[in-house]
mmCIF file of C-alpha atoms in Angstrom:
data_model
loop_
_atom_site.group_PDB
_atom_site.id
_atom_site.type_symbol
_atom_site.label_atom_id
_atom_site.label_comp_id
_atom_site.label_asym_id
_atom_site.label_seq_id
_atom_site.Cartn_x
_atom_site.Cartn_y
_atom_site.Cartn_z
ATOM 1 C CA MET A 1 -20.722 73.903 35.607
ATOM 2 C CA ARG A 2 -24.220 72.754 36.561
ATOM 3 C CA LYS A 3 -25.956 70.327 34.218
ATOM 4 C CA SER A 4 -29.238 71.390 32.736
ATOM 5 C CA LEU A 5 -32.316 69.495 33.960
ATOM 6 C CA PRO A 6 -32.803 67.492 30.698
ATOM 7 C CA VAL A 7 -29.163 66.378 30.718
ATOM 8 C CA LEU A 8 -29.361 65.406 34.399
ATOM 9 C CA LEU A 9 -32.535 63.378 33.828
ATOM 10 C CA LEU A 10 -30.949 61.628 30.837
ATOM 11 C CA THR A 11 -27.863 60.777 32.920
ATOM 12 C CA LEU A 12 -30.004 59.311 35.706
ATOM 13 C CA ALA A 13 -32.049 57.278 33.246
ATOM 14 C CA PHE A 14 -28.914 55.872 31.624
ATOM 15 C CA SER A 15 -27.500 54.938 35.059
ATOM 16 C CA CYS A 16 -30.672 53.136 36.046
ATOM 17 C CA LEU A 17 -30.723 51.128 32.823
ATOM 18 C CA HIS A 18 -27.203 49.879 33.481
ATOM 19 C CA ALA A 19 -27.401 49.338 37.239
ATOM 20 C CA PRO A 20 -26.714 45.779 38.427
ATOM 21 C CA GLN A 21 -29.871 45.798 40.544
ATOM 22 C CA ALA A 22 -33.221 45.292 38.825
ATOM 23 C CA ARG A 23 -36.153 47.616 39.333
ATOM 24 C CA ALA A 24 -39.601 47.278 40.926
ATOM 25 C CA GLY A 25 -38.590 45.426 44.073
ATOM 26 C CA LYS A 26 -36.327 42.964 42.291
ATOM 27 C CA ALA A 27 -32.637 42.532 43.026
ATOM 28 C CA TYR A 28 -30.397 40.874 40.462
ATOM 29 C CA GLY A 29 -26.768 39.834 40.453
ATOM 30 C CA PRO A 30 -24.612 39.226 37.378
ATOM 31 C CA GLY A 31 -26.134 36.981 34.745
ATOM 32 C CA VAL A 32 -29.747 37.523 35.805
ATOM 33 C CA THR A 33 -32.554 39.289 33.956
ATOM 34 C CA ASP A 34 -36.332 39.057 34.074
ATOM 35 C CA ALA A 35 -36.050 36.292 31.489
ATOM 36 C CA GLU A 36 -32.828 34.381 32.240
ATOM 37 C CA ILE A 37 -30.408 33.055 34.873
ATOM 38 C CA ARG A 38 -26.900 32.281 33.620
ATOM 39 C CA ILE A 39 -25.093 29.474 35.429
ATOM 40 C CA GLY A 40 -21.560 28.209 34.770
ATOM 41 C CA GLN A 41 -19.738 24.947 35.359
ATOM 42 C CA THR A 42 -16.790 22.894 34.150
ATOM 43 C CA ILE A 43 -17.025 19.146 33.563
ATOM 44 C CA PRO A 44 -14.400 16.566 32.430
ATOM 45 C CA TYR A 45 -15.911 15.930 29.013
ATOM 46 C CA SER A 46 -12.436 14.726 28.019
ATOM 47 C CA GLY A 47 -9.385 13.448 29.885
ATOM 48 C CA PRO A 48 -8.700 10.652 32.364
ATOM 49 C CA VAL A 49 -12.094 10.741 34.117
ATOM 50 C CA SER A 50 -14.308 11.584 31.128
ATOM 51 C CA ALA A 51 -16.732 8.893 32.315
ATOM 52 C CA TYR A 52 -18.039 11.630 34.622
ATOM 53 C CA ALA A 53 -19.146 13.673 31.599
ATOM 54 C CA THR A 54 -22.554 12.067 31.973
ATOM 55 C CA VAL A 55 -23.079 13.999 35.220
ATOM 56 C CA GLY A 56 -22.902 17.308 33.371
ATOM 57 C CA LYS A 57 -25.158 16.015 30.602
ATOM 58 C CA ALA A 58 -27.717 14.868 33.167
ATOM 59 C CA MET A 59 -27.697 18.282 34.871
ATOM 60 C CA ALA A 60 -28.217 20.040 31.539
ATOM 61 C CA ALA A 61 -31.042 17.638 30.698
ATOM 62 C CA TYR A 62 -32.802 18.374 33.985
ATOM 63 C CA PHE A 63 -32.476 22.110 33.402
ATOM 64 C CA ALA A 64 -34.025 21.561 29.955
ATOM 65 C CA LYS A 65 -37.018 19.913 31.631
ATOM 66 C CA VAL A 66 -37.380 22.852 34.035
ATOM 67 C CA ASN A 67 -37.199 25.322 31.131
ATOM 68 C CA ASP A 68 -39.905 23.435 29.243
ATOM 69 C CA GLU A 69 -42.089 23.765 32.327
ATOM 70 C CA GLY A 70 -41.618 27.547 32.471
ATOM 71 C CA GLY A 71 -38.276 27.916 34.207
ATOM 72 C CA VAL A 72 -37.694 29.102 37.774
ATOM 73 C CA ASN A 73 -40.144 31.807 38.805
ATOM 74 C CA GLY A 74 -40.619 32.557 35.104
ATOM 75 C CA ARG A 75 -36.914 32.749 34.264
ATOM 76 C CA LYS A 76 -35.241 30.266 31.929
ATOM 77 C CA LEU A 77 -31.957 28.684 32.945
ATOM 78 C CA ARG A 78 -28.919 28.999 30.733
ATOM 79 C CA LEU A 79 -26.263 26.488 31.790
ATOM 80 C CA ILE A 80 -22.863 27.169 30.222
ATOM 81 C CA SER A 81 -20.941 23.927 30.701
ATOM 82 C CA LEU A 82 -17.295 23.873 29.566
ATOM 83 C CA ASP A 83 -14.765 21.058 29.290
ATOM 84 C CA ASP A 84 -11.870 21.184 31.756
ATOM 85 C CA GLY A 85 -10.379 17.755 30.930
ATOM 86 C CA PHE A 86 -10.010 17.241 34.712
ATOM 87 C CA SER A 87 -6.944 19.499 34.529
ATOM 88 C CA PRO A 88 -6.841 22.105 37.335
ATOM 89 C CA PRO A 89 -5.111 24.777 35.184
ATOM 90 C CA LYS A 90 -7.789 24.290 32.537
ATOM 91 C CA THR A 91 -10.486 24.498 35.210
ATOM 92 C CA VAL A 92 -9.063 27.848 36.328
ATOM 93 C CA GLU A 93 -8.960 29.120 32.742
ATOM 94 C CA GLN A 94 -12.515 28.033 31.962
ATOM 95 C CA THR A 95 -13.899 29.306 35.262
ATOM 96 C CA ARG A 96 -12.352 32.736 34.738
ATOM 97 C CA LYS A 97 -13.964 32.763 31.297
ATOM 98 C CA LEU A 98 -17.349 31.925 32.811
ATOM 99 C CA ILE A 99 -17.079 34.691 35.413
ATOM 100 C CA GLU A 100 -15.298 37.419 33.479
ATOM 101 C CA GLN A 101 -16.643 36.881 29.948
ATOM 102 C CA GLU A 102 -19.871 34.902 30.235
ATOM 103 C CA ASN A 103 -20.944 36.871 33.322
ATOM 104 C CA VAL A 104 -22.580 33.927 35.101
ATOM 105 C CA LEU A 105 -24.301 34.294 38.466
ATOM 106 C CA LEU A 106 -22.545 31.311 40.030
ATOM 107 C CA ILE A 107 -20.451 28.214 39.463
ATOM 108 C CA PHE A 108 -22.425 24.999 39.894
ATOM 109 C CA GLY A 109 -21.755 21.268 39.950
ATOM 110 C CA THR A 110 -18.076 21.232 38.986
ATOM 111 C CA VAL A 111 -16.713 17.677 39.197
ATOM 112 C CA GLY A 112 -13.689 16.630 41.237
ATOM 113 C CA THR A 113 -11.440 17.527 44.141
ATOM 114 C CA PRO A 114 -8.338 18.977 42.390
ATOM 115 C CA THR A 115 -10.437 20.961 39.935
ATOM 116 C CA ASN A 116 -12.657 22.525 42.591
ATOM 117 C CA ALA A 117 -9.678 23.185 44.861
ATOM 118 C CA ALA A 118 -7.981 25.088 42.029
ATOM 119 C CA ILE A 119 -10.848 27.606 41.746
ATOM 120 C CA SER A 120 -12.160 27.797 45.313
ATOM 121 C CA ARG A 121 -9.908 30.674 46.468
ATOM 122 C CA TYR A 122 -10.564 32.689 43.321
ATOM 123 C CA LEU A 123 -14.342 32.338 43.743
ATOM 124 C CA ASN A 124 -14.406 32.922 47.503
ATOM 125 C CA ALA A 125 -12.193 36.015 47.240
ATOM 126 C CA ARG A 126 -14.726 37.473 44.801
ATOM 127 C CA ARG A 127 -17.756 36.294 46.824
ATOM 128 C CA ILE A 128 -19.027 34.138 43.981
ATOM 129 C CA PRO A 129 -21.095 31.059 44.935
ATOM 130 C CA GLN A 130 -19.473 27.691 44.184
ATOM 131 C CA LEU A 131 -22.516 25.532 44.768
ATOM 132 C CA PHE A 132 -23.231 21.826 44.951
ATOM 133 C CA ILE A 133 -19.848 20.774 43.644
ATOM 134 C CA LEU A 134 -19.200 17.052 43.282
ATOM 135 C CA THR A 135 -16.499 16.307 45.799
ATOM 136 C CA GLY A 136 -16.482 15.207 49.403
ATOM 137 C CA ASN A 137 -13.052 16.568 50.202
ATOM 138 C CA PRO A 138 -13.180 17.965 53.757
ATOM 139 C CA LYS A 139 -11.145 21.047 52.813
ATOM 140 C CA LEU A 140 -13.769 22.017 50.243
ATOM 141 C CA GLY A 141 -16.532 21.632 52.802
ATOM 142 C CA ASP A 142 -14.775 23.847 55.347
ATOM 143 C CA ALA A 143 -17.436 26.496 55.871
ATOM 144 C CA GLU A 144 -15.132 28.821 57.784
ATOM 145 C CA ALA A 145 -12.288 28.801 55.259
ATOM 146 C CA LEU A 146 -14.537 28.708 52.164
ATOM 147 C CA PRO A 147 -17.884 30.289 53.062
ATOM 148 C CA TRP A 148 -18.945 30.577 49.399
ATOM 149 C CA THR A 149 -18.379 26.876 48.613
ATOM 150 C CA ILE A 150 -20.922 24.105 49.289
ATOM 151 C CA PRO A 151 -20.573 20.506 48.048
ATOM 152 C CA LEU A 152 -23.571 18.340 47.130
ATOM 153 C CA HIS A 153 -22.122 15.288 48.772
ATOM 154 C CA TYR A 154 -21.265 13.485 51.945
ATOM 155 C CA SER A 155 -17.765 14.080 53.296
ATOM 156 C CA PHE A 156 -15.101 11.639 52.114
ATOM 157 C CA GLU A 157 -14.077 11.455 55.764
ATOM 158 C CA GLN A 158 -17.578 10.330 56.628
ATOM 159 C CA GLU A 159 -17.560 7.645 53.944
ATOM 160 C CA ALA A 160 -14.155 6.313 55.014
ATOM 161 C CA ALA A 161 -15.353 6.256 58.627
ATOM 162 C CA VAL A 162 -18.380 4.178 57.616
ATOM 163 C CA TYR A 163 -16.129 1.492 56.122
ATOM 164 C CA ALA A 164 -13.737 1.555 59.066
ATOM 165 C CA LYS A 165 -16.577 1.151 61.584
ATOM 166 C CA TYR A 166 -18.047 -1.674 59.512
ATOM 167 C CA LEU A 167 -14.745 -3.558 59.636
ATOM 168 C CA LEU A 168 -14.249 -2.903 63.340
ATOM 169 C CA ASP A 169 -17.723 -4.271 64.070
ATOM 170 C CA SER A 170 -17.884 -7.201 61.641
ATOM 171 C CA ARG A 171 -14.252 -8.172 60.947
ATOM 172 C CA PRO A 172 -12.105 -6.969 63.872
ATOM 173 C CA ALA A 173 -9.392 -9.491 62.989
ATOM 174 C CA ALA A 174 -9.226 -8.419 59.341
ATOM 175 C CA ARG A 175 -5.860 -7.958 57.642
ATOM 176 C CA VAL A 176 -6.454 -4.892 55.499
ATOM 177 C CA ALA A 177 -4.645 -3.755 52.353
ATOM 178 C CA VAL A 178 -5.401 -0.260 51.018
ATOM 179 C CA LEU A 179 -5.160 0.963 47.436
ATOM 180 C CA TYR A 180 -5.464 4.738 47.144
ATOM 181 C CA GLN A 181 -5.229 7.463 44.527
ATOM 182 C CA ASN A 182 -2.186 9.628 45.240
ATOM 183 C CA ASP A 183 -3.964 12.978 45.536
ATOM 184 C CA ASP A 184 -6.253 14.812 47.963
ATOM 185 C CA TYR A 185 -9.108 12.432 47.144
ATOM 186 C CA GLY A 186 -7.264 9.253 48.045
ATOM 187 C CA LYS A 187 -5.241 10.742 50.888
ATOM 188 C CA SER A 188 -8.262 12.260 52.653
ATOM 189 C CA LEU A 189 -10.055 8.906 52.522
ATOM 190 C CA LEU A 190 -7.004 7.035 53.780
ATOM 191 C CA GLY A 191 -6.405 9.512 56.594
ATOM 192 C CA ALA A 192 -10.006 9.343 57.824
ATOM 193 C CA PHE A 193 -10.003 5.543 57.555
ATOM 194 C CA ARG A 194 -6.909 5.252 59.744
ATOM 195 C CA ARG A 195 -8.192 7.817 62.263
ATOM 196 C CA THR A 196 -11.477 5.948 62.638
ATOM 197 C CA LEU A 197 -9.736 2.616 63.141
ATOM 198 C CA GLY A 198 -7.820 4.310 65.929
ATOM 199 C CA GLU A 199 -5.906 2.337 68.518
ATOM 200 C CA ARG A 200 -8.352 -0.540 68.330
ATOM 201 C CA GLY A 201 -7.621 -1.107 64.661
ATOM 202 C CA ALA A 202 -4.046 0.153 64.537
ATOM 203 C CA GLY A 203 -2.690 -3.226 63.490
ATOM 204 C CA MET A 204 -5.396 -4.030 60.956
ATOM 205 C CA VAL A 205 -3.748 -2.257 57.997
ATOM 206 C CA VAL A 206 -0.918 -4.501 56.812
ATOM 207 C CA ALA A 207 -0.148 -2.879 53.432
ATOM 208 C CA GLU A 208 -0.754 0.271 51.388
ATOM 209 C CA ALA A 209 -0.141 1.071 47.732
ATOM 210 C CA SER A 210 -0.792 4.281 45.834
ATOM 211 C CA TYR A 211 -1.209 5.047 42.149
ATOM 212 C CA GLU A 212 -1.217 8.170 40.000
ATOM 213 C CA LEU A 213 -4.329 9.118 38.074
ATOM 214 C CA THR A 214 -2.278 8.940 34.867
ATOM 215 C CA ASP A 215 -0.915 5.419 35.538
ATOM 216 C CA PRO A 216 -2.012 3.016 32.777
ATOM 217 C CA THR A 217 -2.873 0.212 35.226
ATOM 218 C CA VAL A 218 -2.783 -0.698 38.918
ATOM 219 C CA ASP A 219 -1.870 -4.331 38.231
ATOM 220 C CA GLN A 220 1.468 -4.194 40.037
ATOM 221 C CA GLN A 221 -0.092 -2.534 43.063
ATOM 222 C CA ILE A 222 -2.680 -5.332 43.330
ATOM 223 C CA ILE A 223 -0.001 -8.020 43.038
ATOM 224 C CA SER A 224 2.006 -6.293 45.769
ATOM 225 C CA LEU A 225 -1.003 -5.954 48.056
ATOM 226 C CA GLN A 226 -1.916 -9.626 47.600
ATOM 227 C CA SER A 227 1.570 -10.635 48.730
ATOM 228 C CA SER A 228 0.937 -8.950 52.105
ATOM 229 C CA GLY A 229 -1.446 -11.738 53.071
ATOM 230 C CA ALA A 230 -4.362 -9.328 53.411
ATOM 231 C CA ASP A 231 -7.884 -10.768 53.415
ATOM 232 C CA THR A 232 -9.563 -7.371 52.951
ATOM 233 C CA LEU A 233 -8.953 -4.781 50.221
ATOM 234 C CA VAL A 234 -10.127 -1.217 50.798
ATOM 235 C CA ASP A 235 -10.072 0.595 47.485
ATOM 236 C CA PHE A 236 -9.894 4.409 47.612
ATOM 237 C CA SER A 237 -9.741 4.871 43.850
ATOM 238 C CA THR A 238 -11.870 6.174 40.995
ATOM 239 C CA THR A 239 -13.647 4.274 38.236
ATOM 240 C CA ARG A 240 -10.867 3.121 35.908
ATOM 241 C CA ALA A 241 -8.439 2.059 38.624
ATOM 242 C CA ALA A 242 -11.223 0.402 40.606
ATOM 243 C CA ALA A 243 -12.265 -1.651 37.577
ATOM 244 C CA GLN A 244 -8.664 -2.715 37.016
ATOM 245 C CA ALA A 245 -8.254 -3.635 40.694
ATOM 246 C CA ILE A 246 -11.415 -5.757 40.733
ATOM 247 C CA ARG A 247 -10.433 -7.577 37.555
ATOM 248 C CA LYS A 248 -6.780 -8.115 38.475
ATOM 249 C CA ALA A 249 -7.551 -9.423 41.975
ATOM 250 C CA TYR A 250 -10.000 -11.916 40.513
ATOM 251 C CA ASP A 251 -7.676 -12.998 37.703
ATOM 252 C CA ILE A 252 -4.780 -13.763 40.062
ATOM 253 C CA GLY A 253 -7.032 -15.763 42.357
ATOM 254 C CA TRP A 254 -7.146 -13.256 45.210
ATOM 255 C CA ARG A 255 -10.574 -13.137 46.842
ATOM 256 C CA PRO A 256 -10.429 -10.532 49.618
ATOM 257 C CA LEU A 257 -13.461 -8.755 50.960
ATOM 258 C CA HIS A 258 -13.290 -5.798 48.574
ATOM 259 C CA ILE A 259 -14.646 -2.358 49.509
ATOM 260 C CA VAL A 260 -14.934 0.362 46.833
ATOM 261 C CA THR A 261 -15.933 3.975 47.369
ATOM 262 C CA MET A 262 -19.161 5.364 46.022
ATOM 263 C CA PRO A 263 -17.469 7.413 43.246
ATOM 264 C CA ALA A 264 -15.991 4.129 41.945
ATOM 265 C CA SER A 265 -19.069 1.935 42.332
ATOM 266 C CA SER A 266 -20.911 2.576 39.065
ATOM 267 C CA THR A 267 -22.431 -0.660 37.739
ATOM 268 C CA SER A 268 -22.399 0.577 34.149
ATOM 269 C CA ILE A 269 -18.849 1.970 34.144
ATOM 270 C CA THR A 270 -16.751 0.264 36.814
ATOM 271 C CA LEU A 271 -18.360 -3.134 37.285
ATOM 272 C CA ARG A 272 -19.091 -3.852 33.643
ATOM 273 C CA ALA A 273 -15.501 -2.973 32.781
ATOM 274 C CA ALA A 274 -14.241 -5.287 35.511
ATOM 275 C CA GLY A 275 -16.766 -8.026 34.752
ATOM 276 C CA LEU A 276 -19.999 -8.388 36.708
ATOM 277 C CA GLU A 277 -19.108 -11.949 37.681
ATOM 278 C CA LYS A 278 -15.781 -10.701 39.073
ATOM 279 C CA SER A 279 -17.537 -8.016 41.096
ATOM 280 C CA VAL A 280 -19.771 -10.261 43.196
ATOM 281 C CA GLY A 281 -19.422 -9.505 46.894
ATOM 282 C CA LEU A 282 -18.107 -5.946 46.535
ATOM 283 C CA ILE A 283 -19.174 -3.586 49.308
ATOM 284 C CA SER A 284 -19.837 0.136 48.895
ATOM 285 C CA ALA A 285 -22.242 2.809 50.137
ATOM 286 C CA THR A 286 -24.902 5.045 48.624
ATOM 287 C CA PHE A 287 -27.470 7.729 49.403
ATOM 288 C CA MET A 288 -29.580 7.254 46.246
ATOM 289 C CA LYS A 289 -32.375 4.942 45.161
ATOM 290 C CA ASP A 290 -31.408 2.202 42.704
ATOM 291 C CA VAL A 291 -33.730 2.628 39.728
ATOM 292 C CA ASN A 292 -33.398 -1.074 38.900
ATOM 293 C CA ASP A 293 -34.285 -2.295 42.390
ATOM 294 C CA ALA A 294 -37.722 -3.945 42.440
ATOM 295 C CA ARG A 295 -38.398 -2.221 45.776
ATOM 296 C CA TRP A 296 -38.749 1.074 43.944
ATOM 297 C CA ALA A 297 -40.712 -0.155 40.910
ATOM 298 C CA ALA A 298 -43.853 1.730 41.936
ATOM 299 C CA ASP A 299 -42.050 4.640 43.607
ATOM 300 C CA PRO A 300 -43.263 7.980 42.135
ATOM 301 C CA GLY A 301 -39.765 9.499 42.294
ATOM 302 C CA VAL A 302 -38.214 6.606 40.384
ATOM 303 C CA ARG A 303 -41.032 6.633 37.821
ATOM 304 C CA ASP A 304 -40.517 10.366 37.264
ATOM 305 C CA TYR A 305 -36.774 9.798 36.919
ATOM 306 C CA ARG A 306 -37.282 7.099 34.268
ATOM 307 C CA THR A 307 -39.714 9.324 32.354
ATOM 308 C CA TRP A 308 -37.268 12.249 32.477
ATOM 309 C CA LEU A 309 -34.312 10.108 31.348
ATOM 310 C CA SER A 310 -36.283 8.697 28.428
ATOM 311 C CA LYS A 311 -37.441 12.124 27.230
ATOM 312 C CA TYR A 312 -34.590 14.493 28.054
ATOM 313 C CA TYR A 313 -31.505 12.280 28.129
ATOM 314 C CA PRO A 314 -32.337 9.156 26.078
ATOM 315 C CA GLN A 315 -28.658 8.372 25.517
ATOM 316 C CA GLY A 316 -28.117 8.261 29.286
ATOM 317 C CA ASP A 317 -27.539 4.806 30.739
ATOM 318 C CA ILE A 318 -30.318 3.712 33.087
ATOM 319 C CA ASP A 319 -27.725 1.677 35.017
ATOM 320 C CA ASP A 320 -25.351 4.607 35.584
ATOM 321 C CA GLU A 321 -25.810 5.975 39.093
ATOM 322 C CA ARG A 322 -24.023 9.161 38.082
ATOM 323 C CA ASN A 323 -27.059 10.199 36.070
ATOM 324 C CA VAL A 324 -29.084 9.959 39.281
ATOM 325 C CA GLN A 325 -26.426 12.068 41.000
ATOM 326 C CA GLY A 326 -26.652 14.737 38.295
ATOM 327 C CA TYR A 327 -30.449 14.687 38.576
ATOM 328 C CA ILE A 328 -30.387 15.138 42.366
ATOM 329 C CA THR A 329 -27.764 17.891 42.157
ATOM 330 C CA ALA A 330 -29.789 19.816 39.584
ATOM 331 C CA GLN A 331 -32.930 19.483 41.708
ATOM 332 C CA ALA A 332 -31.098 20.931 44.712
ATOM 333 C CA MET A 333 -29.952 23.869 42.597
ATOM 334 C CA ILE A 334 -33.479 24.515 41.322
ATOM 335 C CA HIS A 335 -34.794 24.483 44.891
ATOM 336 C CA VAL A 336 -32.301 27.137 45.997
ATOM 337 C CA LEU A 337 -32.967 29.347 42.965
ATOM 338 C CA ALA A 338 -36.712 29.098 43.554
ATOM 339 C CA GLN A 339 -36.261 30.049 47.212
ATOM 340 C CA CYS A 340 -34.465 33.218 46.114
ATOM 341 C CA GLY A 341 -37.644 34.529 44.511
ATOM 342 C CA ASP A 342 -36.925 37.882 42.872
ATOM 343 C CA GLU A 343 -33.822 38.512 44.985
ATOM 344 C CA LEU A 344 -31.398 36.712 42.680
ATOM 345 C CA THR A 345 -28.183 38.100 44.066
ATOM 346 C CA ARG A 346 -25.082 36.117 44.956
ATOM 347 C CA GLU A 347 -25.553 37.012 48.616
ATOM 348 C CA ASN A 348 -29.130 35.736 48.765
ATOM 349 C CA LEU A 349 -28.180 32.624 46.836
ATOM 350 C CA MET A 350 -25.736 31.758 49.608
ATOM 351 C CA ARG A 351 -28.281 32.572 52.309
ATOM 352 C CA GLN A 352 -30.733 30.105 50.796
ATOM 353 C CA ALA A 353 -28.090 27.430 50.145
ATOM 354 C CA ASN A 354 -26.982 27.738 53.777
ATOM 355 C CA ARG A 355 -30.428 26.999 55.162
ATOM 356 C CA LEU A 356 -31.424 23.639 53.677
ATOM 357 C CA ASP A 357 -33.423 22.174 56.530
ATOM 358 C CA GLY A 358 -34.327 18.601 55.707
ATOM 359 C CA LEU A 359 -34.838 18.973 51.953
ATOM 360 C CA ARG A 360 -36.141 15.590 50.763
ATOM 361 C CA LEU A 361 -35.585 15.000 47.078
ATOM 362 C CA PRO A 362 -37.393 12.129 45.322
ATOM 363 C CA MET A 363 -34.304 10.066 44.413
ATOM 364 C CA LEU A 364 -32.716 10.183 47.878
ATOM 365 C CA LEU A 365 -33.154 7.082 50.012
ATOM 366 C CA PRO A 366 -35.905 7.342 52.636
ATOM 367 C CA GLY A 367 -34.551 8.951 55.781
ATOM 368 C CA ILE A 368 -31.878 10.938 53.922
ATOM 369 C CA ALA A 369 -32.399 14.669 53.459
ATOM 370 C CA LEU A 370 -30.221 17.669 52.635
ATOM 371 C CA ARG A 371 -29.277 19.842 55.606
ATOM 372 C CA THR A 372 -26.913 22.817 55.668
ATOM 373 C CA ARG A 373 -26.058 25.655 57.996
ATOM 374 C CA PRO A 374 -23.552 28.500 57.633
ATOM 375 C CA THR A 375 -21.194 26.357 59.727
ATOM 376 C CA ASP A 376 -21.969 22.998 58.060
ATOM 377 C CA HIS A 377 -21.553 22.686 54.297
ATOM 378 C CA PHE A 378 -21.950 18.929 53.761
ATOM 379 C CA PRO A 379 -25.671 18.420 53.034
ATOM 380 C CA ILE A 380 -25.726 14.597 53.219
ATOM 381 C CA LYS A 381 -25.082 13.117 56.640
ATOM 382 C CA GLN A 382 -26.105 9.465 56.228
ATOM 383 C CA LEU A 383 -25.212 6.574 53.935
ATOM 384 C CA GLN A 384 -26.471 3.059 53.272
ATOM 385 C CA LEU A 385 -24.050 0.142 52.971
ATOM 386 C CA VAL A 386 -24.662 -2.056 49.909
ATOM 387 C CA ARG A 387 -23.275 -5.338 48.549
ATOM 388 C CA PHE A 388 -23.140 -6.323 44.857
ATOM 389 C CA ASP A 389 -24.829 -9.652 44.062
ATOM 390 C CA GLY A 390 -23.839 -9.913 40.404
ATOM 391 C CA ARG A 391 -26.807 -7.900 39.134
ATOM 392 C CA ARG A 392 -27.433 -5.047 41.527
ATOM 393 C CA TRP A 393 -26.342 -3.428 44.792
ATOM 394 C CA VAL A 394 -28.288 -4.920 47.701
ATOM 395 C CA PRO A 395 -28.607 -2.797 50.880
ATOM 396 C CA PHE A 396 -27.785 -4.294 54.254
ATOM 397 C CA GLY A 397 -28.064 -2.864 57.734
ATOM 398 C CA GLY A 398 -29.654 0.514 58.344
ATOM 399 C CA LEU A 399 -28.584 4.059 57.551
ATOM 400 C CA VAL A 400 -25.223 4.924 59.053
ATOM 401 C CA GLY A 401 -23.819 8.332 59.887
ATOM 402 C CA ARG A 402 -25.221 11.238 61.846
#
């Protein structure tokens, strides 16, 4: 039976009110209104790598600053940040809650390789952006396999290659021992390190030892590696294990050239735990300005960072580089959201995230900018080698990478 005109008009009006697309030339995806953008993430606020909780707190604090300044194109940001304890099953559970119950537009800034790997297929199958995640695992930067996933990082393979090339150029006769975390993080670094050494450096690695993230210490691994006669220790571990390795090597009188990865190089977490005096001579890499380096004392970006930290995250440690990382990651997210204008759909979000063309953020080192393409999902291409002098990381050489 035909509907009467009033009933038909009422039906159409009801449909328009509940349509996922906004009116008047605006296009909205889930979690977006004229007033708000809902964003989800999981962070290890508890568990074995809870030191990284500060990254999530820094992101939230930067979003608070943006909201105080009027939001993004007039819309306030609502960041729903849940604890996953760095447990992949928990990450899956919390992410499903964010998508299916909290109705967020995207997943942003999730920390870690195993956690992001656990949710990447779920999100990509549903065409949900997984943006600026904190991992450099090459599988999670594979634009063809995971077109809806973009890290905010350099590739772990790139970082490992930087250390391998440094040793080939400066210490070609080095006897290298490798400590690595027995998961995708450690194994991807180790694999890239060996590949970069190639035939020329095939005999350089004289010993390897792995550890589990749940191991209480790496003391026995360090003792074993020392017995190999190595004069160089390449440390593909995270903060707690790196601190233990630095301290144990020093305490047993082993003084190798010690290289630690960027995720393990925090002065406030890793080096203080190990002992600053025991950390002298460590080598690592970075892409960020050191807020305590006198070179940047008058730098506008560093001054703005210090002002923001004091006002919006006063409990944040000025010496913790992870707060800078959270700040940079949040700024990248704000840039992409702003570029979307009034077309805040998941599809347009990915279009904008896939076309970063030399985005220079204030806390990136000069010469480093974010660049992405639909076929290239690692925004940071260059790193700076640094050496710890007992107080701060001192850069040496120029930018390395591509």
